[in-house]
Coordinates of N, CA and C in Angstrom, one line a residue:
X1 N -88.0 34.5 26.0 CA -89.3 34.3 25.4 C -89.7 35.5 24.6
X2 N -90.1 35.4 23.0 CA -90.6 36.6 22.4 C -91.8 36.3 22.2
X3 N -92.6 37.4 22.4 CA -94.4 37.5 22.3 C -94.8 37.8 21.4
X4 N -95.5 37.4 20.6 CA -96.6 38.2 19.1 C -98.1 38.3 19.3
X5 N -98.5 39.0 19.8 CA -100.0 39.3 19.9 C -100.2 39.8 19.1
X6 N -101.6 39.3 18.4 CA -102.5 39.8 17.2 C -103.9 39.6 18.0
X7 N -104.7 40.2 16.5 CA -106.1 39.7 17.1 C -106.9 41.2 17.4
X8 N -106.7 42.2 17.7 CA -107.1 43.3 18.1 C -107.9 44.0 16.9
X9 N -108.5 45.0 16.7 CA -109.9 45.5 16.0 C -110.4 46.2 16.4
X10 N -111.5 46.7 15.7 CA -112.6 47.8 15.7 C -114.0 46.8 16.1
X11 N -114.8 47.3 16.5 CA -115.9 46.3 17.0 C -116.6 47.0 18.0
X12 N -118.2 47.1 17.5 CA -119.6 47.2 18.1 C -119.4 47.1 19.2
X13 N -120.1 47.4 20.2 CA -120.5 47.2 21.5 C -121.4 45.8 21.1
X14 N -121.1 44.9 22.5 CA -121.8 43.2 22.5 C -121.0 42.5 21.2
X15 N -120.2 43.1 20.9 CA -119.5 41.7 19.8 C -118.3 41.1 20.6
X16 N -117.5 40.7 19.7 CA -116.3 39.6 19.9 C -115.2 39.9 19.5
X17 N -114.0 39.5 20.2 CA -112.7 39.2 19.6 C -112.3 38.2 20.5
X18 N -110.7 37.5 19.3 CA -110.2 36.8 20.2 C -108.6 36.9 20.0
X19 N -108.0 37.4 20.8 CA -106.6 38.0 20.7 C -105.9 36.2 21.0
X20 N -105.1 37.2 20.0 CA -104.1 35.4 20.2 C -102.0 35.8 20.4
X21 N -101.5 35.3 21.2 CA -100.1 35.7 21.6 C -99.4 34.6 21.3
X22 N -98.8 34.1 20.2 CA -97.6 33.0 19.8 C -96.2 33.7 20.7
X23 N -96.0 32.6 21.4 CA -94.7 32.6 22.0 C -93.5 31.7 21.2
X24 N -92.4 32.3 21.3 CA -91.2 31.1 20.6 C -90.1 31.4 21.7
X25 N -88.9 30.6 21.4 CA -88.0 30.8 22.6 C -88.0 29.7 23.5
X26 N -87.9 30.1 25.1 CA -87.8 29.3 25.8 C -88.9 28.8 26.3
X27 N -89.1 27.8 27.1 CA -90.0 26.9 27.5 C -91.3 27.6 27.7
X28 N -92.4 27.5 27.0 CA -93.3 28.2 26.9 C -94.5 27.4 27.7
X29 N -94.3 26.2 28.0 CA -95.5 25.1 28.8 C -95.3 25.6 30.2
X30 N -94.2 26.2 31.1 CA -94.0 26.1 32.0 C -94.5 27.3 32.6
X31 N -94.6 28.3 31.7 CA -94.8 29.8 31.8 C -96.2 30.3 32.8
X32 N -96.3 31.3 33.3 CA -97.6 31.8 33.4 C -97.8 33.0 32.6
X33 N -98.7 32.9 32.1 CA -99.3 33.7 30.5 C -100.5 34.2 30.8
X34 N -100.0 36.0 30.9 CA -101.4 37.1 31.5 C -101.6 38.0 30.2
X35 N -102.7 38.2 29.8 CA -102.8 39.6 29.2 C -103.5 41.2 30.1
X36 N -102.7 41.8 29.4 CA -103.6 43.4 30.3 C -104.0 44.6 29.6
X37 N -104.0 45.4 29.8 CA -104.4 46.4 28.4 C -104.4 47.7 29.1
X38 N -104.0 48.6 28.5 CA -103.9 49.8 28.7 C -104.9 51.0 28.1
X39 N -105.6 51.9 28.6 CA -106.3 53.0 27.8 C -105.5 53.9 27.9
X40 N -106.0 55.1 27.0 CA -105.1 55.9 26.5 C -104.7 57.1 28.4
X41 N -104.0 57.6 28.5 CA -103.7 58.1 30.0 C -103.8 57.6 30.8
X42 N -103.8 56.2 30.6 CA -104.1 54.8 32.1 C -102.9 54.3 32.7
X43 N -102.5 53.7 33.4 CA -102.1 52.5 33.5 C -102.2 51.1 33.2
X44 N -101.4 50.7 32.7 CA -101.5 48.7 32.4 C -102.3 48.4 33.4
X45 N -103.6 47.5 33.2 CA -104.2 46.9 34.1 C -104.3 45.3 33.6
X46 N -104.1 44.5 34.9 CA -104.1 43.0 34.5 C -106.0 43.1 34.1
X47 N -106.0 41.6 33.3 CA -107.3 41.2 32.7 C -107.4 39.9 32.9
X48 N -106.1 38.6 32.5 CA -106.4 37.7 33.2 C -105.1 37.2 32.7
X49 N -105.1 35.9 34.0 CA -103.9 34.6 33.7 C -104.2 33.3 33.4
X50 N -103.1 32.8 33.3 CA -103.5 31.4 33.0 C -101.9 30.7 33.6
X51 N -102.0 29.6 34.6 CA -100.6 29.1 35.2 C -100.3 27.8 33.7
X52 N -99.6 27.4 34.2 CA -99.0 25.7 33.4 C -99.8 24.6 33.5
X53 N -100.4 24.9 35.0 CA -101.3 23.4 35.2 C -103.0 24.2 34.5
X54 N -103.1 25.3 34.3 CA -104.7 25.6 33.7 C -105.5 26.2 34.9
X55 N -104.9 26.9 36.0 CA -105.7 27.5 37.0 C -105.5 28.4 36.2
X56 N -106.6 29.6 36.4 CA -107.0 31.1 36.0 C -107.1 32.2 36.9
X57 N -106.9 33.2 36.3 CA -107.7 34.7 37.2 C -108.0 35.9 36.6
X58 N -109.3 36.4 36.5 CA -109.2 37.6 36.2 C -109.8 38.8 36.4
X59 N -109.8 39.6 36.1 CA -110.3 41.1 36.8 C -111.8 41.0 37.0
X60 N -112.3 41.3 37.7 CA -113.6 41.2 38.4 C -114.8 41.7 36.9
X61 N -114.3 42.5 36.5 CA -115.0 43.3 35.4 C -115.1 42.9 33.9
X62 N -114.0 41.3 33.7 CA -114.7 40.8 33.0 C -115.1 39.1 32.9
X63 N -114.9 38.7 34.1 CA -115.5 37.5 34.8 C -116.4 37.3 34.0
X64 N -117.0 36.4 33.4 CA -118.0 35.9 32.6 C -118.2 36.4 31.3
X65 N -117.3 37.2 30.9 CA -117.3 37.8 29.2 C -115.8 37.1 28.5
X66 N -115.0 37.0 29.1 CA -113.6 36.5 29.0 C -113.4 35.5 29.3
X67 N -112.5 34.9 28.3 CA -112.1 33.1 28.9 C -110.2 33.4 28.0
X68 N -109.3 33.2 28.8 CA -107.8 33.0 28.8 C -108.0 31.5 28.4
X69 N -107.1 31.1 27.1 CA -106.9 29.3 27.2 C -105.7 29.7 26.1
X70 N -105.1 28.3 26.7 CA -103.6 28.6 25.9 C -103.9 26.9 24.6
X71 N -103.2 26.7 24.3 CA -102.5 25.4 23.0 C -101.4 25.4 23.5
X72 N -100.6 24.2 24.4 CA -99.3 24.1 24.2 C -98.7 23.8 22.9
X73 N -99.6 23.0 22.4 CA -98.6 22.6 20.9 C -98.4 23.6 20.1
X74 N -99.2 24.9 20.1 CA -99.0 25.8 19.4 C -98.1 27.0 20.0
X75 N -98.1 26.6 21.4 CA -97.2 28.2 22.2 C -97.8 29.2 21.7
X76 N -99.0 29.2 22.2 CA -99.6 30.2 21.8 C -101.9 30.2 23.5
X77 N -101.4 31.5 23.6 CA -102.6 32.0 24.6 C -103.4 32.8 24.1
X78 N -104.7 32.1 24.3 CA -105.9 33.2 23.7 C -106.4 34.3 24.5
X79 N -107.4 34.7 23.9 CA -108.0 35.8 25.2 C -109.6 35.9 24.1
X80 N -110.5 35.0 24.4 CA -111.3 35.0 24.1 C -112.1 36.2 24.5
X81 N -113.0 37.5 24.0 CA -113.6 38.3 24.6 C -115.0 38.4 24.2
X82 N -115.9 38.4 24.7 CA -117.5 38.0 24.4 C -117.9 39.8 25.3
X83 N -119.2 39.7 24.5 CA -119.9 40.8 25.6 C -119.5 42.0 25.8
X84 N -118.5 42.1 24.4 CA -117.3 43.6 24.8 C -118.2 45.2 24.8
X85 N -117.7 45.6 25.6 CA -118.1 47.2 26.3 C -116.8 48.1 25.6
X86 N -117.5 49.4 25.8 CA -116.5 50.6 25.4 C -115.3 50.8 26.2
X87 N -116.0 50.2 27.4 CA -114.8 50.5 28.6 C -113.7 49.3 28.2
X88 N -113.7 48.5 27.3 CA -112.7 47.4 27.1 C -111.8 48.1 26.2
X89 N -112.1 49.0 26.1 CA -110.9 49.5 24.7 C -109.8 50.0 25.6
X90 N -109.1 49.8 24.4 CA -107.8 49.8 25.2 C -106.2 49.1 24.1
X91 N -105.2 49.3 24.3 CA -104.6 48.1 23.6 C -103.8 46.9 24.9
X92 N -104.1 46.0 24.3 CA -103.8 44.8 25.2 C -102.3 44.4 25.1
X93 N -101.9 44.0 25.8 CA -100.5 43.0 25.9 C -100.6 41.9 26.7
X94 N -100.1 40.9 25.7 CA -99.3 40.0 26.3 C -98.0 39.7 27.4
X95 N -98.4 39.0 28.3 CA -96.7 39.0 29.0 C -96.7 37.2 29.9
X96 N -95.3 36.8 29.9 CA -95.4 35.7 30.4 C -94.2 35.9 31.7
X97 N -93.8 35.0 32.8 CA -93.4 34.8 34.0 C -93.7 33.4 34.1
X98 N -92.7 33.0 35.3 CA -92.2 32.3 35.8 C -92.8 31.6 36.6
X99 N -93.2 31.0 37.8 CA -93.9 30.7 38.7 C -95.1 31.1 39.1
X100 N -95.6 31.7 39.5 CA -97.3 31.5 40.2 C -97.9 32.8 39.1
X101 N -99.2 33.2 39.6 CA -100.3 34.0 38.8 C -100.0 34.9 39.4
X102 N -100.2 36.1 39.0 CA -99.6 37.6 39.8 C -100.4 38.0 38.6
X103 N -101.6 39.5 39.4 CA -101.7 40.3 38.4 C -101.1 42.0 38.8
X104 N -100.0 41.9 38.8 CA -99.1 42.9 38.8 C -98.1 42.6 37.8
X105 N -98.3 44.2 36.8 CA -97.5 44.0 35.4 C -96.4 43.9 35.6
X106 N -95.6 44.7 37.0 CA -94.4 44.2 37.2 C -93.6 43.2 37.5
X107 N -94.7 42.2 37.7 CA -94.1 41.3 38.4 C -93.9 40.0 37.2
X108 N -94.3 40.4 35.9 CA -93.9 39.9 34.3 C -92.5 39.7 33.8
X109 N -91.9 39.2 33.5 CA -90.7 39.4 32.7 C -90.5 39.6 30.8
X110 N -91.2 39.5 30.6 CA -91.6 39.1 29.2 C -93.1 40.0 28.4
X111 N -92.8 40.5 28.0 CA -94.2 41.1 27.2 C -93.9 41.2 25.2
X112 N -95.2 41.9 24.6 CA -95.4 41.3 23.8 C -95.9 43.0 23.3
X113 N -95.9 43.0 21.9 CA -95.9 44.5 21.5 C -97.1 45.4 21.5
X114 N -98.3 44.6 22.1 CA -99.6 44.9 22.1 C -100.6 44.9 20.9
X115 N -101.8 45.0 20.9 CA -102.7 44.9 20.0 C -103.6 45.9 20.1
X116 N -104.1 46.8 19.5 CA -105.4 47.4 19.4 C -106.9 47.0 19.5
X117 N -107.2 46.9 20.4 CA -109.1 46.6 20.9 C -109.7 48.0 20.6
X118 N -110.8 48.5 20.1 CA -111.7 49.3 20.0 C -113.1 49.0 20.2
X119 N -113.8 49.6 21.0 CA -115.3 48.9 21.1 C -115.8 50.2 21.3
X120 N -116.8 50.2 20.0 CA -117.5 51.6 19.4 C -119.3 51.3 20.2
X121 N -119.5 52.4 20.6 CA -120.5 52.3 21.4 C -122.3 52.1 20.3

């Protein structure tokens, strides 16, 4: 599976983005499809998932600003972000896996080359 995440930007505090990850390759309906994001000296932190059947999960911190939804026809996962904070900056990645929702990056097979988020205070 190869990943293309776009979508990433400069952007206000309380605005929007919506990061988008086109998958090609192998079976992309079957996948579970997480994004996470890294700040600069951090570690990768998961943000949210999405399984095959449409259960979700995501980090406590952006529960109600964020919505994960995928297009199968498109092979392609969003990451809707509403409400965005400074502390969301970061650049994001895509990654997909196999079987259940895991938000441990290692537990991904597949990632995607990241995007740039900035949220200017």
């Amino acid at each position: 599976v190869q990943l293309q995440a776009s979508g990433g930007g400069l952007v206000q505090a309380g605005g929007s983005l919506r990061l988008s990850c086109a998958a090609s390759g192998r079976t992309f309906s079957t996948y579970v499809m997480g994004w996470f994001r890294q700040a600069p000296g951090k570690e990768r932190d998961f943000v949210a998932a999405t399984s095959w059947s449409g259960d979700t999960s995501y980090t406590d911190s952006v529960k109600g600003r964020f919505t994960i939804s995928r297009d199968f026809a498109e092979n392609t996962v969003y990451l809707q972000m509403n409400s965005l904070k400074p502390e969301d900056t970061g650049v994001y990645y895509c990654a997909g896996r196999s079987s259940y929702v895991t938000p441990r990056p290692a537990d991904y097979d597949y990632w995607g080359q990241g995007t740039q988020v900035t949220v200017s205070s």
